[in-house]
mmCIF file of C-alpha atoms in Angstrom:
data_model
loop_
_atom_site.group_PDB
_atom_site.id
_atom_site.type_symbol
_atom_site.label_atom_id
_atom_site.label_comp_id
_atom_site.label_asym_id
_atom_site.label_seq_id
_atom_site.Cartn_x
_atom_site.Cartn_y
_atom_site.Cartn_z
ATOM 1 C CA UNK A 1 -40.707 -21.077 2.314
ATOM 2 C CA UNK A 2 -38.932 -19.668 5.342
ATOM 3 C CA UNK A 3 -35.937 -21.949 5.398
ATOM 4 C CA UNK A 4 -35.570 -20.847 1.502
ATOM 5 C CA UNK A 5 -35.602 -17.363 2.536
ATOM 6 C CA UNK A 6 -33.337 -17.459 5.329
ATOM 7 C CA UNK A 7 -30.453 -19.169 2.873
ATOM 8 C CA UNK A 8 -31.223 -16.425 -0.334
ATOM 9 C CA UNK A 9 -30.592 -13.918 2.657
ATOM 10 C CA UNK A 10 -27.437 -15.327 3.518
ATOM 11 C CA UNK A 11 -26.113 -15.914 -0.122
ATOM 12 C CA UNK A 12 -27.139 -12.049 -0.709
ATOM 13 C CA UNK A 13 -25.060 -10.774 2.260
ATOM 14 C CA UNK A 14 -22.200 -13.025 0.767
ATOM 15 C CA UNK A 15 -22.608 -11.473 -2.329
ATOM 16 C CA UNK A 16 -20.200 -8.572 -2.406
ATOM 17 C CA UNK A 17 -17.738 -10.245 -0.807
ATOM 18 C CA UNK A 18 -17.562 -13.038 -3.551
ATOM 19 C CA UNK A 19 -17.835 -10.400 -6.118
ATOM 20 C CA UNK A 20 -14.118 -9.428 -5.413
ATOM 21 C CA UNK A 21 -13.232 -12.557 -6.406
ATOM 22 C CA UNK A 22 -14.127 -11.829 -9.929
ATOM 23 C CA UNK A 23 -11.111 -10.070 -11.264
ATOM 24 C CA UNK A 24 -9.037 -13.319 -11.044
ATOM 25 C CA UNK A 25 -10.971 -14.211 -14.519
ATOM 26 C CA UNK A 26 -9.285 -11.557 -16.396
ATOM 27 C CA UNK A 27 -6.012 -11.435 -14.731
ATOM 28 C CA UNK A 28 -4.923 -14.660 -14.836
ATOM 29 C CA UNK A 29 -6.116 -15.012 -18.554
ATOM 30 C CA UNK A 30 -3.685 -11.810 -19.596
ATOM 31 C CA UNK A 31 -6.395 -9.442 -20.699
ATOM 32 C CA UNK A 32 -5.573 -6.439 -22.591
ATOM 33 C CA UNK A 33 -5.167 -3.630 -19.684
ATOM 34 C CA UNK A 34 -7.811 -1.467 -21.350
ATOM 35 C CA UNK A 35 -10.165 -4.295 -21.293
ATOM 36 C CA UNK A 36 -13.385 -4.452 -18.908
ATOM 37 C CA UNK A 37 -14.371 -7.032 -16.679
ATOM 38 C CA UNK A 38 -18.422 -8.407 -17.937
ATOM 39 C CA UNK A 39 -18.358 -11.692 -15.951
ATOM 40 C CA UNK A 40 -21.821 -12.742 -16.106
ATOM 41 C CA UNK A 41 -22.024 -13.953 -12.681
ATOM 42 C CA UNK A 42 -20.141 -10.681 -11.275
ATOM 43 C CA UNK A 43 -22.566 -8.596 -13.450
ATOM 44 C CA UNK A 44 -25.449 -10.414 -11.473
ATOM 45 C CA UNK A 45 -23.944 -9.928 -8.153
ATOM 46 C CA UNK A 46 -23.606 -6.460 -8.304
ATOM 47 C CA UNK A 47 -27.345 -5.900 -9.820
ATOM 48 C CA UNK A 48 -28.895 -8.647 -6.953
ATOM 49 C CA UNK A 49 -27.363 -7.081 -4.430
ATOM 50 C CA UNK A 50 -28.447 -3.239 -5.807
ATOM 51 C CA UNK A 51 -32.039 -4.308 -6.485
ATOM 52 C CA UNK A 52 -32.752 -6.092 -3.294
ATOM 53 C CA UNK A 53 -31.138 -3.247 -1.178
ATOM 54 C CA UNK A 54 -33.244 -0.799 -3.133
ATOM 55 C CA UNK A 55 -36.531 -3.079 -2.868
ATOM 56 C CA UNK A 56 -35.832 -3.502 0.983
ATOM 57 C CA UNK A 57 -35.168 0.212 1.502
ATOM 58 C CA UNK A 58 -38.671 1.208 -0.527
ATOM 59 C CA UNK A 59 -40.046 -1.035 1.924
ATOM 60 C CA UNK A 60 -38.682 0.105 5.025
ATOM 61 C CA UNK A 61 -39.036 3.442 4.312
ATOM 62 C CA UNK A 62 -43.042 2.354 3.577
ATOM 63 C CA UNK A 63 -43.185 1.086 6.894
ATOM 64 C CA UNK A 64 -41.393 3.059 9.279
ATOM 65 C CA UNK A 65 -40.322 6.570 7.349
ATOM 66 C CA UNK A 66 -37.396 7.381 5.828
ATOM 67 C CA UNK A 67 -36.006 9.020 9.320
ATOM 68 C CA UNK A 68 -35.794 5.476 10.458
ATOM 69 C CA UNK A 69 -33.730 2.247 10.149
ATOM 70 C CA UNK A 70 -32.081 3.566 6.661
ATOM 71 C CA UNK A 71 -31.912 6.925 6.228
ATOM 72 C CA UNK A 72 -31.195 8.727 2.881
ATOM 73 C CA UNK A 73 -27.537 9.291 4.074
ATOM 74 C CA UNK A 74 -27.130 5.842 4.737
ATOM 75 C CA UNK A 75 -28.411 4.597 1.447
ATOM 76 C CA UNK A 76 -26.365 7.437 -0.273
ATOM 77 C CA UNK A 77 -23.492 5.502 1.408
ATOM 78 C CA UNK A 78 -24.297 2.276 0.233
ATOM 79 C CA UNK A 79 -24.785 3.728 -3.434
ATOM 80 C CA UNK A 80 -21.350 5.091 -3.087
ATOM 81 C CA UNK A 81 -19.920 2.188 -2.116
ATOM 82 C CA UNK A 82 -21.197 -0.044 -4.553
ATOM 83 C CA UNK A 83 -20.160 2.224 -7.206
ATOM 84 C CA UNK A 84 -16.730 1.716 -6.013
ATOM 85 C CA UNK A 85 -16.868 -2.137 -5.775
ATOM 86 C CA UNK A 86 -17.912 -1.830 -9.427
ATOM 87 C CA UNK A 87 -15.194 0.359 -10.367
ATOM 88 C CA UNK A 88 -12.577 -1.691 -8.750
ATOM 89 C CA UNK A 89 -13.867 -4.996 -10.414
ATOM 90 C CA UNK A 90 -15.803 -4.079 -13.722
ATOM 91 C CA UNK A 91 -13.913 -1.306 -15.200
ATOM 92 C CA UNK A 92 -10.339 -1.548 -16.557
ATOM 93 C CA UNK A 93 -8.444 -1.038 -13.161
ATOM 94 C CA UNK A 94 -9.116 -5.137 -12.664
ATOM 95 C CA UNK A 95 -7.477 -6.021 -15.870
ATOM 96 C CA UNK A 96 -4.279 -3.285 -15.292
ATOM 97 C CA UNK A 97 -4.311 -4.760 -11.957
ATOM 98 C CA UNK A 98 -2.593 -7.999 -13.299
ATOM 99 C CA UNK A 99 -0.029 -5.952 -15.138
ATOM 100 C CA UNK A 100 1.155 -3.798 -12.586
ATOM 101 C CA UNK A 101 1.731 -3.717 -8.626
ATOM 102 C CA UNK A 102 0.350 -0.394 -8.556
ATOM 103 C CA UNK A 103 -2.858 -0.608 -10.012
ATOM 104 C CA UNK A 104 -3.625 -3.972 -8.245
ATOM 105 C CA UNK A 105 -2.798 -1.856 -4.787
ATOM 106 C CA UNK A 106 -5.239 0.823 -5.987
ATOM 107 C CA UNK A 107 -8.107 -1.705 -6.167
ATOM 108 C CA UNK A 108 -6.805 -3.277 -3.177
ATOM 109 C CA UNK A 109 -7.613 0.214 -1.547
ATOM 110 C CA UNK A 110 -10.750 0.636 -3.313
ATOM 111 C CA UNK A 111 -11.921 -2.424 -1.826
ATOM 112 C CA UNK A 112 -10.624 -2.180 1.690
ATOM 113 C CA UNK A 113 -10.603 1.738 2.341
ATOM 114 C CA UNK A 114 -13.053 3.184 0.192
ATOM 115 C CA UNK A 115 -15.870 0.426 -0.777
ATOM 116 C CA UNK A 116 -16.213 -1.441 2.616
ATOM 117 C CA UNK A 117 -16.393 1.442 5.077
ATOM 118 C CA UNK A 118 -19.346 2.985 2.803
ATOM 119 C CA UNK A 119 -20.971 -0.584 1.957
ATOM 120 C CA UNK A 120 -20.847 -0.926 6.145
ATOM 121 C CA UNK A 121 -22.328 3.007 6.732
ATOM 122 C CA UNK A 122 -25.172 1.644 4.447
ATOM 123 C CA UNK A 123 -26.563 -0.650 6.554
ATOM 124 C CA UNK A 124 -27.272 -3.363 3.871
ATOM 125 C CA UNK A 125 -27.996 -6.349 6.049
ATOM 126 C CA UNK A 126 -31.414 -3.875 7.459
ATOM 127 C CA UNK A 127 -32.137 -3.316 3.798
ATOM 128 C CA UNK A 128 -31.850 -6.590 2.752
ATOM 129 C CA UNK A 129 -33.741 -8.137 5.227
ATOM 130 C CA UNK A 130 -36.882 -5.975 4.353
ATOM 131 C CA UNK A 131 -36.511 -6.933 0.511
ATOM 132 C CA UNK A 132 -37.749 -10.605 2.059
ATOM 133 C CA UNK A 133 -41.688 -10.916 2.941
ATOM 134 C CA UNK A 134 -42.944 -10.627 6.637
ATOM 135 C CA UNK A 135 -42.882 -14.279 7.659
ATOM 136 C CA UNK A 136 -39.563 -14.775 5.824
ATOM 137 C CA UNK A 137 -37.973 -11.996 7.625
ATOM 138 C CA UNK A 138 -39.225 -13.647 10.968
ATOM 139 C CA UNK A 139 -37.377 -16.998 9.877
ATOM 140 C CA UNK A 140 -34.028 -15.074 8.979
ATOM 141 C CA UNK A 141 -34.255 -13.064 12.658
ATOM 142 C CA UNK A 142 -35.021 -16.716 14.406
ATOM 143 C CA UNK A 143 -32.055 -17.998 12.442
ATOM 144 C CA UNK A 144 -29.649 -15.370 13.178
ATOM 145 C CA UNK A 145 -30.804 -15.222 16.872
ATOM 146 C CA UNK A 146 -29.797 -18.691 17.623
ATOM 147 C CA UNK A 147 -26.394 -19.352 19.667
ATOM 148 C CA UNK A 148 -24.387 -20.407 16.774
ATOM 149 C CA UNK A 149 -24.792 -17.460 14.406
ATOM 150 C CA UNK A 150 -25.244 -14.802 16.963
ATOM 151 C CA UNK A 151 -21.918 -16.330 18.421
ATOM 152 C CA UNK A 152 -20.019 -16.518 15.264
ATOM 153 C CA UNK A 153 -20.971 -12.907 14.340
ATOM 154 C CA UNK A 154 -20.264 -11.836 17.968
ATOM 155 C CA UNK A 155 -16.591 -13.397 17.428
ATOM 156 C CA UNK A 156 -15.869 -11.579 13.756
ATOM 157 C CA UNK A 157 -17.343 -8.721 14.692
ATOM 158 C CA UNK A 158 -15.453 -8.147 17.942
ATOM 159 C CA UNK A 159 -13.368 -4.986 17.833
ATOM 160 C CA UNK A 160 -10.075 -6.470 19.061
ATOM 161 C CA UNK A 161 -10.582 -9.833 16.213
ATOM 162 C CA UNK A 162 -11.772 -7.637 13.795
ATOM 163 C CA UNK A 163 -8.568 -5.694 13.915
ATOM 164 C CA UNK A 164 -6.214 -8.603 14.355
ATOM 165 C CA UNK A 165 -7.738 -10.649 11.337
ATOM 166 C CA UNK A 166 -8.010 -7.950 9.037
ATOM 167 C CA UNK A 167 -4.172 -7.409 9.872
ATOM 168 C CA UNK A 168 -3.233 -10.910 9.607
ATOM 169 C CA UNK A 169 -4.756 -11.056 6.104
ATOM 170 C CA UNK A 170 -3.121 -7.815 5.058
ATOM 171 C CA UNK A 171 0.575 -8.769 6.279
ATOM 172 C CA UNK A 172 0.348 -12.313 5.580
ATOM 173 C CA UNK A 173 -0.792 -11.982 1.735
ATOM 174 C CA UNK A 174 1.873 -9.508 0.991
ATOM 175 C CA UNK A 175 4.883 -12.260 1.874
ATOM 176 C CA UNK A 176 6.545 -12.026 -1.626
ATOM 177 C CA UNK A 177 5.595 -16.111 -1.701
ATOM 178 C CA UNK A 178 2.299 -15.871 -0.545
ATOM 179 C CA UNK A 179 1.453 -13.059 -3.667
ATOM 180 C CA UNK A 180 3.274 -14.926 -6.223
ATOM 181 C CA UNK A 181 1.206 -17.749 -5.315
ATOM 182 C CA UNK A 182 -1.698 -15.337 -5.540
ATOM 183 C CA UNK A 183 -0.875 -14.544 -9.018
ATOM 184 C CA UNK A 184 -0.015 -17.566 -10.504
ATOM 185 C CA UNK A 185 -2.904 -19.677 -9.122
ATOM 186 C CA UNK A 186 -6.637 -18.591 -9.413
ATOM 187 C CA UNK A 187 -7.689 -20.275 -6.378
ATOM 188 C CA UNK A 188 -5.154 -18.581 -4.308
ATOM 189 C CA UNK A 189 -6.432 -15.564 -5.960
ATOM 190 C CA UNK A 190 -9.606 -15.874 -4.722
ATOM 191 C CA UNK A 191 -8.434 -16.360 -0.845
ATOM 192 C CA UNK A 192 -6.418 -13.482 -1.273
ATOM 193 C CA UNK A 193 -9.100 -11.114 -2.451
ATOM 194 C CA UNK A 194 -11.980 -12.960 -0.179
ATOM 195 C CA UNK A 195 -9.933 -12.495 3.023
ATOM 196 C CA UNK A 196 -9.295 -8.614 1.970
ATOM 197 C CA UNK A 197 -12.658 -7.597 1.333
ATOM 198 C CA UNK A 198 -14.045 -9.658 4.182
ATOM 199 C CA UNK A 199 -11.806 -8.510 6.890
ATOM 200 C CA UNK A 200 -12.352 -5.254 6.053
ATOM 201 C CA UNK A 201 -16.049 -5.435 5.986
ATOM 202 C CA UNK A 202 -15.522 -6.819 9.531
ATOM 203 C CA UNK A 203 -13.141 -4.458 10.418
ATOM 204 C CA UNK A 204 -15.302 -1.380 9.519
ATOM 205 C CA UNK A 205 -18.378 -2.603 11.044
ATOM 206 C CA UNK A 206 -16.836 -2.888 14.377
ATOM 207 C CA UNK A 207 -15.437 0.597 14.157
ATOM 208 C CA UNK A 208 -18.110 2.204 12.871
ATOM 209 C CA UNK A 209 -20.688 1.902 15.871
ATOM 210 C CA UNK A 210 -22.496 -1.517 15.298
ATOM 211 C CA UNK A 211 -21.512 -2.728 18.534
ATOM 212 C CA UNK A 212 -25.261 -2.960 19.927
ATOM 213 C CA UNK A 213 -23.529 -4.635 23.269
ATOM 214 C CA UNK A 214 -21.478 -1.364 23.857
ATOM 215 C CA UNK A 215 -18.492 -3.877 24.174
ATOM 216 C CA UNK A 216 -15.958 -0.857 23.226
ATOM 217 C CA UNK A 217 -16.533 2.658 22.935
ATOM 218 C CA UNK A 218 -15.406 5.317 20.575
ATOM 219 C CA UNK A 219 -12.174 6.116 22.115
ATOM 220 C CA UNK A 220 -11.110 1.989 21.384
ATOM 221 C CA UNK A 221 -12.612 2.639 17.621
ATOM 222 C CA UNK A 222 -10.501 5.772 17.179
ATOM 223 C CA UNK A 223 -7.401 3.546 18.421
ATOM 224 C CA UNK A 224 -7.858 0.503 15.914
ATOM 225 C CA UNK A 225 -8.388 3.031 13.102
ATOM 226 C CA UNK A 226 -4.885 4.580 13.827
ATOM 227 C CA UNK A 227 -3.394 1.563 14.963
ATOM 228 C CA UNK A 228 -4.142 0.186 11.056
ATOM 229 C CA UNK A 229 -2.932 3.084 9.926
ATOM 230 C CA UNK A 230 0.794 2.510 11.578
ATOM 231 C CA UNK A 231 0.745 -0.900 10.630
ATOM 232 C CA UNK A 232 -0.943 -0.391 6.674
ATOM 233 C CA UNK A 233 1.494 2.594 6.630
ATOM 234 C CA UNK A 234 4.417 0.576 7.669
ATOM 235 C CA UNK A 235 3.736 -2.110 5.350
ATOM 236 C CA UNK A 236 3.465 0.681 2.457
ATOM 237 C CA UNK A 237 6.785 1.842 3.543
ATOM 238 C CA UNK A 238 8.327 -1.115 3.216
ATOM 239 C CA UNK A 239 7.104 -1.634 -0.439
ATOM 240 C CA UNK A 240 8.199 1.922 -1.004
ATOM 241 C CA UNK A 241 11.896 1.540 0.427
ATOM 242 C CA UNK A 242 12.532 -1.930 -0.780
ATOM 243 C CA UNK A 243 15.520 -1.786 -3.586
ATOM 244 C CA UNK A 244 14.306 -4.571 -5.485
ATOM 245 C CA UNK A 245 10.911 -5.875 -6.556
ATOM 246 C CA UNK A 246 8.965 -8.225 -4.065
ATOM 247 C CA UNK A 247 6.921 -9.850 -6.447
ATOM 248 C CA UNK A 248 8.552 -11.889 -9.398
ATOM 249 C CA UNK A 249 5.459 -12.407 -11.378
ATOM 250 C CA UNK A 250 5.198 -8.464 -12.263
ATOM 251 C CA UNK A 251 8.822 -7.776 -13.050
ATOM 252 C CA UNK A 252 8.082 -9.416 -16.508
ATOM 253 C CA UNK A 253 4.863 -7.791 -17.179
ATOM 254 C CA UNK A 254 5.952 -4.490 -15.958
ATOM 255 C CA UNK A 255 8.971 -4.289 -18.347
ATOM 256 C CA UNK A 256 6.621 -5.373 -21.190
ATOM 257 C CA UNK A 257 4.907 -2.353 -20.943
ATOM 258 C CA UNK A 258 8.143 -0.366 -20.638
ATOM 259 C CA UNK A 259 7.954 0.422 -16.919
ATOM 260 C CA UNK A 260 10.670 -0.029 -14.234
ATOM 261 C CA UNK A 261 9.471 -2.590 -11.648
ATOM 262 C CA UNK A 262 11.067 -1.162 -8.700
ATOM 263 C CA UNK A 263 9.385 2.477 -9.480
ATOM 264 C CA UNK A 264 5.931 0.823 -9.798
ATOM 265 C CA UNK A 265 6.549 -1.177 -6.598
ATOM 266 C CA UNK A 266 7.318 2.099 -5.255
ATOM 267 C CA UNK A 267 3.935 3.443 -6.545
ATOM 268 C CA UNK A 268 2.222 0.842 -5.233
ATOM 269 C CA UNK A 269 3.680 1.007 -1.677
ATOM 270 C CA UNK A 270 2.786 4.621 -1.551
ATOM 271 C CA UNK A 271 -0.903 4.474 -2.344
ATOM 272 C CA UNK A 272 -1.189 1.970 0.642
ATOM 273 C CA UNK A 273 1.091 4.307 2.578
ATOM 274 C CA UNK A 274 -0.381 7.596 2.302
ATOM 275 C CA UNK A 275 -3.804 8.155 0.550
ATOM 276 C CA UNK A 276 -5.190 4.781 2.606
ATOM 277 C CA UNK A 277 -3.766 6.066 5.572
ATOM 278 C CA UNK A 278 -5.100 9.416 5.267
ATOM 279 C CA UNK A 279 -8.461 7.598 5.218
ATOM 280 C CA UNK A 280 -8.172 5.687 8.363
ATOM 281 C CA UNK A 281 -7.063 9.199 9.930
ATOM 282 C CA UNK A 282 -10.001 11.092 8.862
ATOM 283 C CA UNK A 283 -12.226 7.953 9.797
ATOM 284 C CA UNK A 284 -10.861 7.998 13.564
ATOM 285 C CA UNK A 285 -11.387 11.886 13.761
ATOM 286 C CA UNK A 286 -14.894 11.670 12.572
ATOM 287 C CA UNK A 287 -15.465 8.660 15.379
ATOM 288 C CA UNK A 288 -14.275 11.210 18.176
ATOM 289 C CA UNK A 289 -16.034 13.938 16.453
ATOM 290 C CA UNK A 290 -19.063 12.026 17.137
ATOM 291 C CA UNK A 291 -18.301 11.035 20.404
ATOM 292 C CA UNK A 292 -17.527 14.509 21.140
ATOM 293 C CA UNK A 293 -20.680 15.686 20.075
ATOM 294 C CA UNK A 294 -22.568 13.107 21.849
ATOM 295 C CA UNK A 295 -21.294 14.324 25.247
ATOM 296 C CA UNK A 296 -22.023 17.770 24.743
ATOM 297 C CA UNK A 297 -25.668 16.692 23.999
#
């Protein structure tokens, strides 16, 4: 029973990143721009993550009280992150992303810059663990305490490694050859979005205070956020200032909608450059403000 529960917890932890893959079904099929994505497996993953979080939160509050573990503020962050994730994957944003580069960038930023940090702040792993029975929680704890699991988790959430992995994913997938391949082949599209959301979750986990070993301080987290703002802003600027469209598949779909492909790409670059950059700056200021508050206390 314990082994089954551990596997269930691992599957649940992967549910939200896996949900980001569902948009490929509608995009690849050339769905109408205003269509909604009601893929059964996507809705099931979203529902499972929310129900398990609610069950775990109720048990945790009953056992330790709302002020411990996962508080009302964290629960609110998870709810907002879950809603953002659902909006990016279920609403017409998903189908429009297959037609317009700018909307596709909006979807990417919703996943990486809004949903990911909100979900991390919501502490889903703690709530999901409490959704298990006591014996199952102990089995999960023993598994994740093993050298293999703890070593892998430590490596992926190391602030320097998380920063580098997220940066590599962003720049590599925005190369024209890689992006065109992702638009043309569902398997590559799945890999693209899995790497975007997965590395974003590890990145935000590393900068928002989930470093129990204290390997790096708030100053490093703020520097990582500012550095990410700089390199994503540079990529957005390159897209916005490019004289010609980078991605051939979007030329036909944009023209079919009566829009200019170059202007569509410029708008997509601006989405990455300005609004997303402001989120990184706001997060860095919040981290520094929290540090100053602690020092005064």
